[in-house]
């Protein structure tokens, strides 16, 4: 069972509640430092990043870019959305408003995974959620967890640093070598986009700044104001990649 100290860190009493959570009764708000997330995982803290839920408007706009600008290789109805480093699950909930085959998430921290499970249950019983796709969350290591066997759209909101990102990309490449299928990757806050840009098996399809709506930016500023080491510009550098194999 997680310690009370860890529970308090992940559910801080003073956290600003995002409008998304106010509307749906979920718990996806707050900024949780990487050293807190690392507790109990066995992963060095320097390989992890902070948890912060993606702004709804950014994910919606990024998904629209993927649908409209990249000519997906499989219909969305036959594609799995995979949230890598799912945290409290906000991206999974938002993605379920699109007609994906299903939504899956992988989260390493047991406490965050528990919060995500609770959020999924609330969402599935919320008549205002407008969910179109089923959701499943896995408490697992994304560099080892079995990837969906169907066409996949992976989503990363800068969940980890280079060592884990390299291991995850090797895992993807191994999986696709055994079972070739379409695999695209959305990378928000693309801090290590240069690794994917240089990767011989991935091709960048699009890169650009994705802006939040004014309401999301105000919520972002309110939340970030409590964390002096962070700031908000009202947008995120995002990129879209496609697995094309080393022979491309």
Coordinates of C-alpha atoms in Angstrom, one line a residue:
X1 CA 0.0 0.0 0.0
X2 CA 1.4 3.5 -0.9
X3 CA 2.5 5.6 2.1
X4 CA 0.4 8.5 3.3
X5 CA 3.3 10.8 2.3
X6 CA 3.1 9.5 -1.3
X7 CA -0.7 9.7 -1.3
X8 CA -0.5 13.3 -0.1
X9 CA 2.0 14.2 -2.8
X10 CA -0.1 12.8 -5.5
X11 CA -3.3 14.3 -4.1
X12 CA -2.1 17.7 -2.8
X13 CA -4.8 19.5 -0.9
X14 CA -3.7 22.9 -2.3
X15 CA -3.7 21.7 -6.0
X16 CA -5.6 23.9 -8.4
X17 CA -8.4 21.9 -10.0
X18 CA -8.5 22.0 -13.8
X19 CA -11.9 22.8 -15.4
X20 CA -11.8 19.3 -16.9
X21 CA -11.9 17.8 -13.4
X22 CA -14.5 20.3 -12.2
X23 CA -16.8 19.3 -15.0
X24 CA -16.3 15.5 -14.8
X25 CA -15.5 14.9 -11.1
X26 CA -12.2 13.3 -12.0
X27 CA -8.7 13.8 -10.5
X28 CA -6.2 14.5 -13.2
X29 CA -4.9 17.9 -12.0
X30 CA -1.7 18.8 -10.2
X31 CA 2.0 18.8 -11.1
X32 CA 3.8 15.8 -9.5
X33 CA 7.6 15.9 -9.5
X34 CA 9.6 13.0 -11.0
X35 CA 11.2 12.2 -7.6
X36 CA 7.8 11.5 -6.2
X37 CA 6.8 9.3 -9.2
X38 CA 10.0 7.4 -9.0
X39 CA 9.3 6.1 -5.4
X40 CA 8.7 2.4 -5.4
X41 CA 9.4 1.9 -9.1
X42 CA 13.1 1.0 -9.0
X43 CA 13.7 3.6 -11.7
X44 CA 16.4 6.3 -11.2
X45 CA 14.7 9.6 -10.6
X46 CA 16.8 11.3 -13.3
X47 CA 15.2 9.1 -15.9
X48 CA 11.7 10.2 -15.1
X49 CA 9.9 13.5 -15.6
X50 CA 7.1 15.3 -13.7
X51 CA 3.4 14.3 -14.2
X52 CA 1.2 17.1 -15.6
X53 CA -2.0 16.4 -17.4
X54 CA -2.1 17.4 -21.1
X55 CA -4.3 20.4 -21.8
X56 CA -7.4 19.1 -23.4
X57 CA -7.3 21.5 -26.3
X58 CA -3.7 20.5 -27.1
X59 CA -4.5 16.8 -27.3
X60 CA -7.6 17.4 -29.4
X61 CA -5.7 19.7 -31.8
X62 CA -2.8 17.2 -32.0
X63 CA -5.2 14.4 -32.8
X64 CA -6.9 16.5 -35.5
X65 CA -3.4 17.2 -37.0
X66 CA -2.8 13.4 -37.1
X67 CA -6.1 12.7 -38.7
X68 CA -6.0 15.5 -41.2
X69 CA -2.4 15.9 -42.2
X70 CA -0.6 12.5 -42.0
X71 CA -2.9 10.1 -43.9
X72 CA -3.0 7.4 -41.2
X73 CA -2.3 3.9 -42.6
X74 CA -5.3 2.4 -40.8
X75 CA -8.8 3.7 -40.1
X76 CA -9.2 5.2 -36.6
X77 CA -11.8 2.6 -35.9
X78 CA -9.1 -0.1 -36.3
X79 CA -6.4 1.8 -34.4
X80 CA -5.5 1.6 -30.7
X81 CA -4.6 4.8 -28.9
X82 CA -1.7 4.0 -26.5
X83 CA -0.9 6.5 -23.7
X84 CA 2.7 5.8 -22.7
X85 CA 3.3 7.1 -19.1
X86 CA -0.5 7.6 -18.6
X87 CA -0.2 9.2 -15.2
X88 CA -3.7 10.0 -13.9
X89 CA -5.2 9.1 -17.2
X90 CA -6.4 12.5 -18.6
X91 CA -5.1 11.8 -22.1
X92 CA -6.8 8.4 -22.2
X93 CA -10.2 10.0 -21.2
X94 CA -9.9 12.7 -23.8
X95 CA -8.8 10.2 -26.6
X96 CA -11.9 8.1 -25.8
X97 CA -14.0 10.9 -27.3
X98 CA -12.6 9.7 -30.7
X99 CA -13.8 6.5 -32.3
X100 CA -10.6 4.5 -31.7
X101 CA -10.8 0.7 -31.6
X102 CA -9.9 1.1 -27.9
X103 CA -7.8 3.2 -25.6
X104 CA -4.9 1.7 -23.6
X105 CA -2.5 3.3 -21.1
X106 CA 0.6 2.1 -19.4
X107 CA 1.7 3.7 -16.1
X108 CA 4.7 2.6 -13.9
X109 CA 3.8 4.3 -10.6
X110 CA 1.2 2.2 -8.7
X111 CA -0.4 5.1 -7.0
X112 CA -0.9 7.0 -10.2
X113 CA -2.2 3.9 -11.9
X114 CA -4.7 3.6 -9.1
X115 CA -5.9 7.1 -9.6
X116 CA -6.2 6.5 -13.3
X117 CA -8.3 3.4 -12.7
X118 CA -10.7 5.5 -10.5
X119 CA -10.9 8.2 -13.1
X120 CA -11.7 5.7 -15.8
X121 CA -14.6 4.3 -13.7
X122 CA -15.9 7.8 -13.1
X123 CA -15.6 8.6 -16.8
X124 CA -17.4 5.5 -17.9
X125 CA -20.4 6.4 -15.7
X126 CA -20.4 10.1 -16.7
X127 CA -23.2 10.9 -19.2
X128 CA -21.3 14.1 -20.2
X129 CA -18.1 12.3 -21.1
X130 CA -19.2 11.6 -24.7
X131 CA -16.9 8.5 -24.7
X132 CA -16.8 6.5 -27.9
X133 CA -14.0 4.0 -27.2
X134 CA -13.4 1.4 -24.4
X135 CA -10.5 2.2 -22.0
X136 CA -8.0 -0.1 -20.3
X137 CA -5.1 1.0 -18.0
X138 CA -2.1 -1.3 -17.3
X139 CA 0.2 -0.8 -14.3
X140 CA 3.4 -1.9 -16.1
X141 CA 6.8 -0.8 -17.5
X142 CA 6.2 0.6 -21.0
X143 CA 9.6 -0.6 -22.1
X144 CA 8.5 -4.2 -21.5
X145 CA 4.7 -4.3 -21.6
X146 CA 3.3 -6.1 -24.6
X147 CA 2.2 -3.6 -27.3
X148 CA -1.3 -3.8 -28.9
X149 CA -1.2 -6.2 -31.8
X150 CA -3.3 -3.8 -33.9
X151 CA -2.4 -0.6 -35.6
X152 CA -1.4 1.8 -32.9
X153 CA -1.1 5.5 -32.2
X154 CA 1.2 6.0 -29.3
X155 CA 1.0 9.2 -27.2
X156 CA 3.9 10.6 -25.2
X157 CA 3.6 13.8 -23.1
X158 CA 7.4 13.8 -22.4
X159 CA 7.0 11.0 -19.8
X160 CA 10.6 10.1 -19.4
X161 CA 14.2 11.1 -20.3
X162 CA 16.5 9.7 -23.0
X163 CA 17.5 6.4 -21.4
X164 CA 13.9 5.2 -21.1
X165 CA 12.9 6.7 -24.4
X166 CA 15.7 4.7 -26.1
X167 CA 14.5 1.5 -24.4
X168 CA 10.9 2.2 -25.4
X169 CA 11.8 2.7 -29.0
X170 CA 13.8 -0.5 -29.1
X171 CA 10.8 -2.3 -27.6
X172 CA 8.6 -0.9 -30.3
X173 CA 11.0 -1.9 -33.1
X174 CA 11.3 -5.4 -31.7
X175 CA 7.5 -5.8 -31.5
X176 CA 7.0 -4.5 -35.0
X177 CA 9.6 -6.8 -36.4
X178 CA 7.6 -9.8 -35.1
X179 CA 4.3 -8.4 -36.1
X180 CA 4.4 -5.6 -38.7
X181 CA 1.6 -3.1 -38.4
X182 CA 1.0 0.6 -38.6
X183 CA 2.6 2.5 -35.7
X184 CA 2.4 6.3 -35.3
X185 CA 3.7 8.3 -32.4
X186 CA 2.4 11.7 -31.1
X187 CA 5.1 13.5 -29.0
X188 CA 3.9 16.5 -27.0
X189 CA 6.5 18.6 -25.3
X190 CA 9.0 17.0 -27.6
X191 CA 12.1 17.5 -25.5
X192 CA 13.9 14.6 -27.1
X193 CA 12.5 14.9 -30.6
X194 CA 16.1 15.0 -32.0
X195 CA 16.4 11.3 -31.0
X196 CA 13.4 10.4 -33.1
X197 CA 14.5 12.7 -35.9
X198 CA 17.8 10.7 -36.1
X199 CA 16.2 7.3 -35.6
X200 CA 16.6 5.1 -38.7
X201 CA 13.3 3.4 -38.2
X202 CA 11.1 6.5 -37.7
X203 CA 10.1 9.3 -40.0
X204 CA 8.8 12.7 -38.8
X205 CA 5.5 13.6 -40.5
X206 CA 4.9 16.9 -38.8
X207 CA 6.3 19.3 -36.2
X208 CA 4.9 22.5 -34.8
X209 CA 3.7 24.5 -31.9
X210 CA 0.2 23.6 -30.7
X211 CA -1.7 26.3 -28.8
X212 CA -4.0 25.9 -25.9
X213 CA -7.4 27.6 -25.8
X214 CA -7.5 30.7 -23.5
X215 CA -9.4 28.7 -20.8
X216 CA -6.8 26.0 -20.8
X217 CA -4.0 28.5 -20.7
X218 CA -5.5 30.3 -17.7
X219 CA -5.9 26.9 -15.9
X220 CA -2.3 26.1 -16.8
X221 CA -1.0 29.4 -15.4
X222 CA -2.9 28.9 -12.2
X223 CA -1.5 25.4 -11.7
X224 CA 2.1 26.3 -12.7
X225 CA 2.1 29.4 -10.4
X226 CA 2.4 27.0 -7.5
X227 CA 5.6 25.5 -8.9
X228 CA 8.4 28.1 -9.3
X229 CA 10.6 25.9 -11.4
X230 CA 8.0 25.6 -14.2
X231 CA 6.4 28.1 -16.6
X232 CA 3.6 28.1 -19.2
X233 CA 3.8 29.7 -22.6
X234 CA 0.3 28.6 -23.7
X235 CA 1.5 26.1 -26.2
X236 CA 3.5 22.9 -26.6
X237 CA 6.1 21.9 -29.2
X238 CA 4.6 18.7 -30.7
X239 CA 5.7 16.3 -33.4
X240 CA 4.2 13.3 -35.2
X241 CA 6.3 10.3 -36.2
X242 CA 5.6 7.1 -38.2
X243 CA 7.5 3.8 -37.9
X244 CA 8.8 3.2 -41.4
X245 CA 11.5 0.6 -40.6
X246 CA 15.2 0.8 -41.1
X247 CA 15.0 0.1 -44.8
X248 CA 12.8 3.2 -45.6

